[in-house]
């Protein structure tokens, strides 16, 4: 197998691992929400003040969900190690489509015009040290375009298809529309972006 085939295969594997990672994180969040709703969380005691098993709980269900959550954490760590190992290979060469495209002629081009559509979501959290923070996203920015995505439901598939590849993010900031450049990647925190997007009503 050629080096380039290795790169293409790594990108394919990376997309599948990212899908699995998101599924694990969603399942873990659902378990935490269920246990918190029961008032026990992941670590609270399952016996009463007299040392007897709590009669107000389905103890089998609680123990089962806690065990599943522990397994998810282990699986998540394993997935992240695989993702980190694949990233250098996936980024070693441009994607297949880019290789087929002839290089553009050297010329001076005018700056791109900002998108004309209205903002469709706002940035409600930007985590320090994240790809979003590195790109210059700010709390309160109104997103006009996120790469090719122009609606919230298009963001996740777009990001998974562009891991390690820079893309443009247009935001409305005050009276101006600002173009930022972001690269989705793994970092010290969760996810590939490190920001939270909230749809506008």
JSON list of C-alpha atoms in Angstrom, two decimals:
[
{"chain": "A", "resi": 1, "resn": "UNK", "atom": "CA", "xyz": [0.00, 0.00, 0.00]},
{"chain": "A", "resi": 2, "resn": "UNK", "atom": "CA", "xyz": [1.32, 3.42, -0.95]},
{"chain": "A", "resi": 3, "resn": "UNK", "atom": "CA", "xyz": [1.90, 6.23, 1.51]},
{"chain": "A", "resi": 4, "resn": "UNK", "atom": "CA", "xyz": [-0.99, 8.17, -0.03]},
{"chain": "A", "resi": 5, "resn": "UNK", "atom": "CA", "xyz": [-3.36, 5.23, 0.36]},
{"chain": "A", "resi": 6, "resn": "UNK", "atom": "CA", "xyz": [-2.36, 5.18, 4.02]},
{"chain": "A", "resi": 7, "resn": "UNK", "atom": "CA", "xyz": [-3.37, 8.84, 4.32]},
{"chain": "A", "resi": 8, "resn": "UNK", "atom": "CA", "xyz": [-6.77, 8.26, 2.70]},
{"chain": "A", "resi": 9, "resn": "UNK", "atom": "CA", "xyz": [-7.41, 5.20, 4.85]},
{"chain": "A", "resi": 10, "resn": "UNK", "atom": "CA", "xyz": [-6.45, 7.14, 7.98]},
{"chain": "A", "resi": 11, "resn": "UNK", "atom": "CA", "xyz": [-8.95, 9.88, 7.14]},
{"chain": "A", "resi": 12, "resn": "UNK", "atom": "CA", "xyz": [-11.69, 7.29, 6.68]},
{"chain": "A", "resi": 13, "resn": "UNK", "atom": "CA", "xyz": [-10.86, 5.65, 10.00]},
{"chain": "A", "resi": 14, "resn": "UNK", "atom": "CA", "xyz": [-10.71, 9.04, 11.69]},
{"chain": "A", "resi": 15, "resn": "UNK", "atom": "CA", "xyz": [-14.28, 9.88, 10.63]},
{"chain": "A", "resi": 16, "resn": "UNK", "atom": "CA", "xyz": [-15.54, 6.56, 12.01]},
{"chain": "A", "resi": 17, "resn": "UNK", "atom": "CA", "xyz": [-13.68, 7.04, 15.31]},
{"chain": "A", "resi": 18, "resn": "UNK", "atom": "CA", "xyz": [-15.12, 10.54, 15.67]},
{"chain": "A", "resi": 19, "resn": "UNK", "atom": "CA", "xyz": [-18.61, 9.11, 15.14]},
{"chain": "A", "resi": 20, "resn": "UNK", "atom": "CA", "xyz": [-17.97, 6.54, 17.86]},
{"chain": "A", "resi": 21, "resn": "UNK", "atom": "CA", "xyz": [-16.55, 9.19, 20.20]},
{"chain": "A", "resi": 22, "resn": "UNK", "atom": "CA", "xyz": [-19.62, 11.40, 19.88]},
{"chain": "A", "resi": 23, "resn": "UNK", "atom": "CA", "xyz": [-21.91, 8.41, 20.47]},
{"chain": "A", "resi": 24, "resn": "UNK", "atom": "CA", "xyz": [-20.03, 7.51, 23.66]},
{"chain": "A", "resi": 25, "resn": "UNK", "atom": "CA", "xyz": [-20.15, 11.08, 24.94]},
{"chain": "A", "resi": 26, "resn": "UNK", "atom": "CA", "xyz": [-23.92, 11.29, 24.27]},
{"chain": "A", "resi": 27, "resn": "UNK", "atom": "CA", "xyz": [-24.51, 7.99, 26.11]},
{"chain": "A", "resi": 28, "resn": "UNK", "atom": "CA", "xyz": [-22.36, 9.09, 29.06]},
{"chain": "A", "resi": 29, "resn": "UNK", "atom": "CA", "xyz": [-24.25, 12.38, 29.32]},
{"chain": "A", "resi": 30, "resn": "UNK", "atom": "CA", "xyz": [-27.58, 10.52, 29.30]},
{"chain": "A", "resi": 31, "resn": "UNK", "atom": "CA", "xyz": [-26.42, 8.23, 32.14]},
{"chain": "A", "resi": 32, "resn": "UNK", "atom": "CA", "xyz": [-25.25, 11.17, 34.26]},
{"chain": "A", "resi": 33, "resn": "UNK", "atom": "CA", "xyz": [-28.56, 12.95, 33.65]},
{"chain": "A", "resi": 34, "resn": "UNK", "atom": "CA", "xyz": [-30.54, 9.84, 34.68]},
{"chain": "A", "resi": 35, "resn": "UNK", "atom": "CA", "xyz": [-28.54, 9.26, 37.88]},
{"chain": "A", "resi": 36, "resn": "UNK", "atom": "CA", "xyz": [-28.63, 12.93, 38.83]},
{"chain": "A", "resi": 37, "resn": "UNK", "atom": "CA", "xyz": [-32.40, 12.81, 38.40]},
{"chain": "A", "resi": 38, "resn": "UNK", "atom": "CA", "xyz": [-32.53, 9.94, 40.90]},
{"chain": "A", "resi": 39, "resn": "UNK", "atom": "CA", "xyz": [-30.48, 11.98, 43.35]},
{"chain": "A", "resi": 40, "resn": "UNK", "atom": "CA", "xyz": [-27.53, 9.58, 43.50]},
{"chain": "A", "resi": 41, "resn": "UNK", "atom": "CA", "xyz": [-25.11, 10.68, 40.81]},
{"chain": "A", "resi": 42, "resn": "UNK", "atom": "CA", "xyz": [-22.08, 8.54, 40.03]},
{"chain": "A", "resi": 43, "resn": "UNK", "atom": "CA", "xyz": [-20.60, 8.30, 43.52]},
{"chain": "A", "resi": 44, "resn": "UNK", "atom": "CA", "xyz": [-23.31, 8.92, 46.15]},
{"chain": "A", "resi": 45, "resn": "UNK", "atom": "CA", "xyz": [-23.90, 6.17, 48.72]},
{"chain": "A", "resi": 46, "resn": "UNK", "atom": "CA", "xyz": [-26.59, 3.56, 48.01]},
{"chain": "A", "resi": 47, "resn": "UNK", "atom": "CA", "xyz": [-27.25, 2.82, 51.70]},
{"chain": "A", "resi": 48, "resn": "UNK", "atom": "CA", "xyz": [-29.31, 4.83, 54.17]},
{"chain": "A", "resi": 49, "resn": "UNK", "atom": "CA", "xyz": [-28.19, 6.36, 57.46]},
{"chain": "A", "resi": 50, "resn": "UNK", "atom": "CA", "xyz": [-28.61, 3.01, 59.21]},
{"chain": "A", "resi": 51, "resn": "UNK", "atom": "CA", "xyz": [-26.47, 1.17, 56.66]},
{"chain": "A", "resi": 52, "resn": "UNK", "atom": "CA", "xyz": [-29.33, -0.58, 54.83]},
{"chain": "A", "resi": 53, "resn": "UNK", "atom": "CA", "xyz": [-29.74, -0.53, 51.02]},
{"chain": "A", "resi": 54, "resn": "UNK", "atom": "CA", "xyz": [-31.91, 2.40, 50.02]},
{"chain": "A", "resi": 55, "resn": "UNK", "atom": "CA", "xyz": [-35.46, 1.23, 49.40]},
{"chain": "A", "resi": 56, "resn": "UNK", "atom": "CA", "xyz": [-36.31, 4.22, 47.21]},
{"chain": "A", "resi": 57, "resn": "UNK", "atom": "CA", "xyz": [-33.91, 3.23, 44.44]},
{"chain": "A", "resi": 58, "resn": "UNK", "atom": "CA", "xyz": [-33.70, 0.54, 41.80]},
{"chain": "A", "resi": 59, "resn": "UNK", "atom": "CA", "xyz": [-30.25, -0.48, 43.01]},
{"chain": "A", "resi": 60, "resn": "UNK", "atom": "CA", "xyz": [-29.65, -2.90, 40.15]},
{"chain": "A", "resi": 61, "resn": "UNK", "atom": "CA", "xyz": [-30.33, -0.15, 37.61]},
{"chain": "A", "resi": 62, "resn": "UNK", "atom": "CA", "xyz": [-28.12, 2.36, 39.40]},
{"chain": "A", "resi": 63, "resn": "UNK", "atom": "CA", "xyz": [-25.20, -0.07, 39.69]},
{"chain": "A", "resi": 64, "resn": "UNK", "atom": "CA", "xyz": [-25.65, -1.13, 36.08]},
{"chain": "A", "resi": 65, "resn": "UNK", "atom": "CA", "xyz": [-25.59, 2.47, 34.82]},
{"chain": "A", "resi": 66, "resn": "UNK", "atom": "CA", "xyz": [-22.56, 3.32, 36.95]},
{"chain": "A", "resi": 67, "resn": "UNK", "atom": "CA", "xyz": [-20.73, 0.31, 35.56]},
{"chain": "A", "resi": 68, "resn": "UNK", "atom": "CA", "xyz": [-21.64, 1.27, 32.01]},
{"chain": "A", "resi": 69, "resn": "UNK", "atom": "CA", "xyz": [-20.40, 4.81, 32.61]},
{"chain": "A", "resi": 70, "resn": "UNK", "atom": "CA", "xyz": [-17.06, 3.48, 33.83]},
{"chain": "A", "resi": 71, "resn": "UNK", "atom": "CA", "xyz": [-16.79, 1.32, 30.70]},
{"chain": "A", "resi": 72, "resn": "UNK", "atom": "CA", "xyz": [-17.59, 4.34, 28.51]},
{"chain": "A", "resi": 73, "resn": "UNK", "atom": "CA", "xyz": [-14.79, 6.33, 30.14]},
{"chain": "A", "resi": 74, "resn": "UNK", "atom": "CA", "xyz": [-12.33, 3.53, 29.39]},
{"chain": "A", "resi": 75, "resn": "UNK", "atom": "CA", "xyz": [-13.56, 3.19, 25.80]},
{"chain": "A", "resi": 76, "resn": "UNK", "atom": "CA", "xyz": [-13.40, 6.98, 25.35]},
{"chain": "A", "resi": 77, "resn": "UNK", "atom": "CA", "xyz": [-9.75, 7.09, 26.45]},
{"chain": "A", "resi": 78, "resn": "UNK", "atom": "CA", "xyz": [-8.91, 4.28, 24.04]},
{"chain": "A", "resi": 79, "resn": "UNK", "atom": "CA", "xyz": [-10.67, 6.07, 21.18]},
{"chain": "A", "resi": 80, "resn": "UNK", "atom": "CA", "xyz": [-8.85, 9.34, 21.87]},
{"chain": "A", "resi": 81, "resn": "UNK", "atom": "CA", "xyz": [-5.49, 7.55, 21.75]},
{"chain": "A", "resi": 82, "resn": "UNK", "atom": "CA", "xyz": [-6.42, 6.06, 18.38]},
{"chain": "A", "resi": 83, "resn": "UNK", "atom": "CA", "xyz": [-7.53, 9.46, 17.07]},
{"chain": "A", "resi": 84, "resn": "UNK", "atom": "CA", "xyz": [-4.30, 11.10, 18.23]},
{"chain": "A", "resi": 85, "resn": "UNK", "atom": "CA", "xyz": [-2.30, 8.35, 16.50]},
{"chain": "A", "resi": 86, "resn": "UNK", "atom": "CA", "xyz": [-4.20, 8.72, 13.21]},
{"chain": "A", "resi": 87, "resn": "UNK", "atom": "CA", "xyz": [-4.11, 12.51, 13.00]},
{"chain": "A", "resi": 88, "resn": "UNK", "atom": "CA", "xyz": [-0.43, 12.83, 11.90]},
{"chain": "A", "resi": 89, "resn": "UNK", "atom": "CA", "xyz": [-1.04, 10.25, 9.16]},
{"chain": "A", "resi": 90, "resn": "UNK", "atom": "CA", "xyz": [-4.30, 11.84, 8.01]},
{"chain": "A", "resi": 91, "resn": "UNK", "atom": "CA", "xyz": [-2.65, 15.27, 7.81]},
{"chain": "A", "resi": 92, "resn": "UNK", "atom": "CA", "xyz": [0.45, 14.03, 5.99]},
{"chain": "A", "resi": 93, "resn": "UNK", "atom": "CA", "xyz": [-0.98, 14.88, 2.54]},
{"chain": "A", "resi": 94, "resn": "UNK", "atom": "CA", "xyz": [-3.94, 16.80, 1.09]},
{"chain": "A", "resi": 95, "resn": "UNK", "atom": "CA", "xyz": [-7.18, 14.88, 0.50]},
{"chain": "A", "resi": 96, "resn": "UNK", "atom": "CA", "xyz": [-7.77, 13.06, -2.78]},
{"chain": "A", "resi": 97, "resn": "UNK", "atom": "CA", "xyz": [-10.00, 15.79, -4.22]},
{"chain": "A", "resi": 98, "resn": "UNK", "atom": "CA", "xyz": [-7.39, 18.45, -3.48]},
{"chain": "A", "resi": 99, "resn": "UNK", "atom": "CA", "xyz": [-4.69, 16.44, -5.28]},
{"chain": "A", "resi": 100, "resn": "UNK", "atom": "CA", "xyz": [-6.82, 16.29, -8.44]},
{"chain": "A", "resi": 101, "resn": "UNK", "atom": "CA", "xyz": [-7.37, 20.04, -8.48]},
{"chain": "A", "resi": 102, "resn": "UNK", "atom": "CA", "xyz": [-4.67, 21.92, -10.40]},
{"chain": "A", "resi": 103, "resn": "UNK", "atom": "CA", "xyz": [-2.89, 24.62, -8.41]},
{"chain": "A", "resi": 104, "resn": "UNK", "atom": "CA", "xyz": [-4.48, 28.06, -8.85]},
{"chain": "A", "resi": 105, "resn": "UNK", "atom": "CA", "xyz": [-2.69, 30.65, -10.89]},
{"chain": "A", "resi": 106, "resn": "UNK", "atom": "CA", "xyz": [-0.75, 33.17, -8.87]},
{"chain": "A", "resi": 107, "resn": "UNK", "atom": "CA", "xyz": [-2.81, 36.32, -8.89]},
{"chain": "A", "resi": 108, "resn": "UNK", "atom": "CA", "xyz": [-4.00, 38.99, -6.53]},
{"chain": "A", "resi": 109, "resn": "UNK", "atom": "CA", "xyz": [-7.60, 38.37, -5.54]},
{"chain": "A", "resi": 110, "resn": "UNK", "atom": "CA", "xyz": [-9.92, 40.77, -3.77]},
{"chain": "A", "resi": 111, "resn": "UNK", "atom": "CA", "xyz": [-10.90, 39.76, -0.24]},
{"chain": "A", "resi": 112, "resn": "UNK", "atom": "CA", "xyz": [-14.01, 37.55, -0.13]},
{"chain": "A", "resi": 113, "resn": "UNK", "atom": "CA", "xyz": [-17.30, 39.25, 0.48]},
{"chain": "A", "resi": 114, "resn": "UNK", "atom": "CA", "xyz": [-19.07, 38.25, 3.70]},
{"chain": "A", "resi": 115, "resn": "UNK", "atom": "CA", "xyz": [-22.13, 35.99, 3.37]},
{"chain": "A", "resi": 116, "resn": "UNK", "atom": "CA", "xyz": [-25.40, 37.84, 2.97]},
{"chain": "A", "resi": 117, "resn": "UNK", "atom": "CA", "xyz": [-27.59, 35.49, 5.02]},
{"chain": "A", "resi": 118, "resn": "UNK", "atom": "CA", "xyz": [-28.70, 36.30, 8.57]},
{"chain": "A", "resi": 119, "resn": "UNK", "atom": "CA", "xyz": [-26.94, 34.79, 11.61]},
{"chain": "A", "resi": 120, "resn": "UNK", "atom": "CA", "xyz": [-28.39, 31.44, 12.70]},
{"chain": "A", "resi": 121, "resn": "UNK", "atom": "CA", "xyz": [-26.63, 30.64, 15.98]},
{"chain": "A", "resi": 122, "resn": "UNK", "atom": "CA", "xyz": [-24.62, 32.34, 18.72]},
{"chain": "A", "resi": 123, "resn": "UNK", "atom": "CA", "xyz": [-21.41, 31.39, 20.52]},
{"chain": "A", "resi": 124, "resn": "UNK", "atom": "CA", "xyz": [-22.31, 30.81, 24.18]},
{"chain": "A", "resi": 125, "resn": "UNK", "atom": "CA", "xyz": [-19.00, 29.28, 25.34]},
{"chain": "A", "resi": 126, "resn": "UNK", "atom": "CA", "xyz": [-15.37, 29.37, 24.19]},
{"chain": "A", "resi": 127, "resn": "UNK", "atom": "CA", "xyz": [-12.94, 27.22, 26.16]},
{"chain": "A", "resi": 128, "resn": "UNK", "atom": "CA", "xyz": [-9.40, 28.43, 26.75]},
{"chain": "A", "resi": 129, "resn": "UNK", "atom": "CA", "xyz": [-6.74, 26.70, 24.66]},
{"chain": "A", "resi": 130, "resn": "UNK", "atom": "CA", "xyz": [-9.30, 25.25, 22.25]},
{"chain": "A", "resi": 131, "resn": "UNK", "atom": "CA", "xyz": [-9.36, 25.45, 18.44]},
{"chain": "A", "resi": 132, "resn": "UNK", "atom": "CA", "xyz": [-12.23, 27.94, 18.77]},
{"chain": "A", "resi": 133, "resn": "UNK", "atom": "CA", "xyz": [-10.17, 30.18, 21.06]},
{"chain": "A", "resi": 134, "resn": "UNK", "atom": "CA", "xyz": [-7.15, 29.93, 18.75]},
{"chain": "A", "resi": 135, "resn": "UNK", "atom": "CA", "xyz": [-9.35, 30.99, 15.83]},
{"chain": "A", "resi": 136, "resn": "UNK", "atom": "CA", "xyz": [-10.46, 34.11, 17.69]},
{"chain": "A", "resi": 137, "resn": "UNK", "atom": "CA", "xyz": [-14.10, 33.21, 18.37]},
{"chain": "A", "resi": 138, "resn": "UNK", "atom": "CA", "xyz": [-15.62, 35.29, 21.15]},
{"chain": "A", "resi": 139, "resn": "UNK", "atom": "CA", "xyz": [-18.53, 34.83, 23.49]},
{"chain": "A", "resi": 140, "resn": "UNK", "atom": "CA", "xyz": [-21.58, 36.46, 21.91]},
{"chain": "A", "resi": 141, "resn": "UNK", "atom": "CA", "xyz": [-20.40, 36.16, 18.30]},
{"chain": "A", "resi": 142, "resn": "UNK", "atom": "CA", "xyz": [-23.29, 35.47, 15.92]},
{"chain": "A", "resi": 143, "resn": "UNK", "atom": "CA", "xyz": [-22.43, 32.80, 13.37]},
{"chain": "A", "resi": 144, "resn": "UNK", "atom": "CA", "xyz": [-23.26, 33.53, 9.74]},
{"chain": "A", "resi": 145, "resn": "UNK", "atom": "CA", "xyz": [-21.33, 30.67, 8.11]},
{"chain": "A", "resi": 146, "resn": "UNK", "atom": "CA", "xyz": [-19.31, 27.79, 9.58]},
{"chain": "A", "resi": 147, "resn": "UNK", "atom": "CA", "xyz": [-17.24, 26.55, 6.67]},
{"chain": "A", "resi": 148, "resn": "UNK", "atom": "CA", "xyz": [-19.84, 25.30, 4.19]},
{"chain": "A", "resi": 149, "resn": "UNK", "atom": "CA", "xyz": [-22.43, 24.92, 6.96]},
{"chain": "A", "resi": 150, "resn": "UNK", "atom": "CA", "xyz": [-25.16, 27.56, 7.02]},
{"chain": "A", "resi": 151, "resn": "UNK", "atom": "CA", "xyz": [-27.39, 25.92, 9.65]},
{"chain": "A", "resi": 152, "resn": "UNK", "atom": "CA", "xyz": [-26.73, 24.24, 13.00]},
{"chain": "A", "resi": 153, "resn": "UNK", "atom": "CA", "xyz": [-27.59, 20.72, 11.81]},
{"chain": "A", "resi": 154, "resn": "UNK", "atom": "CA", "xyz": [-24.92, 21.00, 9.09]},
{"chain": "A", "resi": 155, "resn": "UNK", "atom": "CA", "xyz": [-22.09, 21.84, 11.50]},
{"chain": "A", "resi": 156, "resn": "UNK", "atom": "CA", "xyz": [-21.31, 18.36, 12.88]},
{"chain": "A", "resi": 157, "resn": "UNK", "atom": "CA", "xyz": [-21.03, 16.54, 9.51]},
{"chain": "A", "resi": 158, "resn": "UNK", "atom": "CA", "xyz": [-19.00, 19.42, 8.08]},
{"chain": "A", "resi": 159, "resn": "UNK", "atom": "CA", "xyz": [-16.54, 19.42, 11.00]},
{"chain": "A", "resi": 160, "resn": "UNK", "atom": "CA", "xyz": [-16.08, 15.62, 10.91]},
{"chain": "A", "resi": 161, "resn": "UNK", "atom": "CA", "xyz": [-15.26, 15.88, 7.23]},
{"chain": "A", "resi": 162, "resn": "UNK", "atom": "CA", "xyz": [-12.67, 18.63, 7.76]},
{"chain": "A", "resi": 163, "resn": "UNK", "atom": "CA", "xyz": [-10.64, 17.47, 10.78]},
{"chain": "A", "resi": 164, "resn": "UNK", "atom": "CA", "xyz": [-7.17, 18.98, 10.56]},
{"chain": "A", "resi": 165, "resn": "UNK", "atom": "CA", "xyz": [-8.09, 21.18, 7.58]},
{"chain": "A", "resi": 166, "resn": "UNK", "atom": "CA", "xyz": [-8.60, 24.94, 8.05]},
{"chain": "A", "resi": 167, "resn": "UNK", "atom": "CA", "xyz": [-11.93, 26.46, 7.11]},
{"chain": "A", "resi": 168, "resn": "UNK", "atom": "CA", "xyz": [-13.53, 29.90, 7.29]},
{"chain": "A", "resi": 169, "resn": "UNK", "atom": "CA", "xyz": [-15.99, 30.96, 9.97]},
{"chain": "A", "resi": 170, "resn": "UNK", "atom": "CA", "xyz": [-17.94, 34.16, 9.41]},
{"chain": "A", "resi": 171, "resn": "UNK", "atom": "CA", "xyz": [-19.39, 35.86, 12.47]},
{"chain": "A", "resi": 172, "resn": "UNK", "atom": "CA", "xyz": [-21.37, 39.01, 13.09]},
{"chain": "A", "resi": 173, "resn": "UNK", "atom": "CA", "xyz": [-19.66, 41.04, 15.80]},
{"chain": "A", "resi": 174, "resn": "UNK", "atom": "CA", "xyz": [-21.33, 44.31, 16.61]},
{"chain": "A", "resi": 175, "resn": "UNK", "atom": "CA", "xyz": [-22.01, 46.05, 13.29]},
{"chain": "A", "resi": 176, "resn": "UNK", "atom": "CA", "xyz": [-19.31, 44.14, 11.41]},
{"chain": "A", "resi": 177, "resn": "UNK", "atom": "CA", "xyz": [-18.98, 40.74, 9.81]},
{"chain": "A", "resi": 178, "resn": "UNK", "atom": "CA", "xyz": [-15.63, 39.16, 10.60]},
{"chain": "A", "resi": 179, "resn": "UNK", "atom": "CA", "xyz": [-13.92, 36.23, 8.86]},
{"chain": "A", "resi": 180, "resn": "UNK", "atom": "CA", "xyz": [-11.99, 33.82, 11.10]},
{"chain": "A", "resi": 181, "resn": "UNK", "atom": "CA", "xyz": [-9.99, 30.70, 10.24]},
{"chain": "A", "resi": 182, "resn": "UNK", "atom": "CA", "xyz": [-10.51, 27.56, 12.32]},
{"chain": "A", "resi": 183, "resn": "UNK", "atom": "CA", "xyz": [-9.03, 24.06, 12.25]},
{"chain": "A", "resi": 184, "resn": "UNK", "atom": "CA", "xyz": [-10.98, 21.30, 13.99]},
{"chain": "A", "resi": 185, "resn": "UNK", "atom": "CA", "xyz": [-8.63, 19.03, 15.94]},
{"chain": "A", "resi": 186, "resn": "UNK", "atom": "CA", "xyz": [-8.22, 17.10, 19.16]},
{"chain": "A", "resi": 187, "resn": "UNK", "atom": "CA", "xyz": [-6.96, 19.18, 22.07]},
{"chain": "A", "resi": 188, "resn": "UNK", "atom": "CA", "xyz": [-6.73, 18.94, 25.87]},
{"chain": "A", "resi": 189, "resn": "UNK", "atom": "CA", "xyz": [-10.50, 19.30, 26.29]},
{"chain": "A", "resi": 190, "resn": "UNK", "atom": "CA", "xyz": [-13.52, 17.47, 24.86]},
{"chain": "A", "resi": 191, "resn": "UNK", "atom": "CA", "xyz": [-14.60, 17.57, 21.24]},
{"chain": "A", "resi": 192, "resn": "UNK", "atom": "CA", "xyz": [-12.86, 19.06, 18.23]},
{"chain": "A", "resi": 193, "resn": "UNK", "atom": "CA", "xyz": [-13.87, 22.73, 18.56]},
{"chain": "A", "resi": 194, "resn": "UNK", "atom": "CA", "xyz": [-14.05, 23.75, 22.20]},
{"chain": "A", "resi": 195, "resn": "UNK", "atom": "CA", "xyz": [-17.06, 26.01, 21.79]},
{"chain": "A", "resi": 196, "resn": "UNK", "atom": "CA", "xyz": [-20.80, 25.80, 22.26]},
{"chain": "A", "resi": 197, "resn": "UNK", "atom": "CA", "xyz": [-23.28, 26.94, 19.59]},
{"chain": "A", "resi": 198, "resn": "UNK", "atom": "CA", "xyz": [-26.85, 27.89, 20.48]},
{"chain": "A", "resi": 199, "resn": "UNK", "atom": "CA", "xyz": [-29.49, 28.31, 17.75]},
{"chain": "A", "resi": 200, "resn": "UNK", "atom": "CA", "xyz": [-31.10, 31.72, 17.49]},
{"chain": "A", "resi": 201, "resn": "UNK", "atom": "CA", "xyz": [-34.79, 31.85, 18.11]}
]
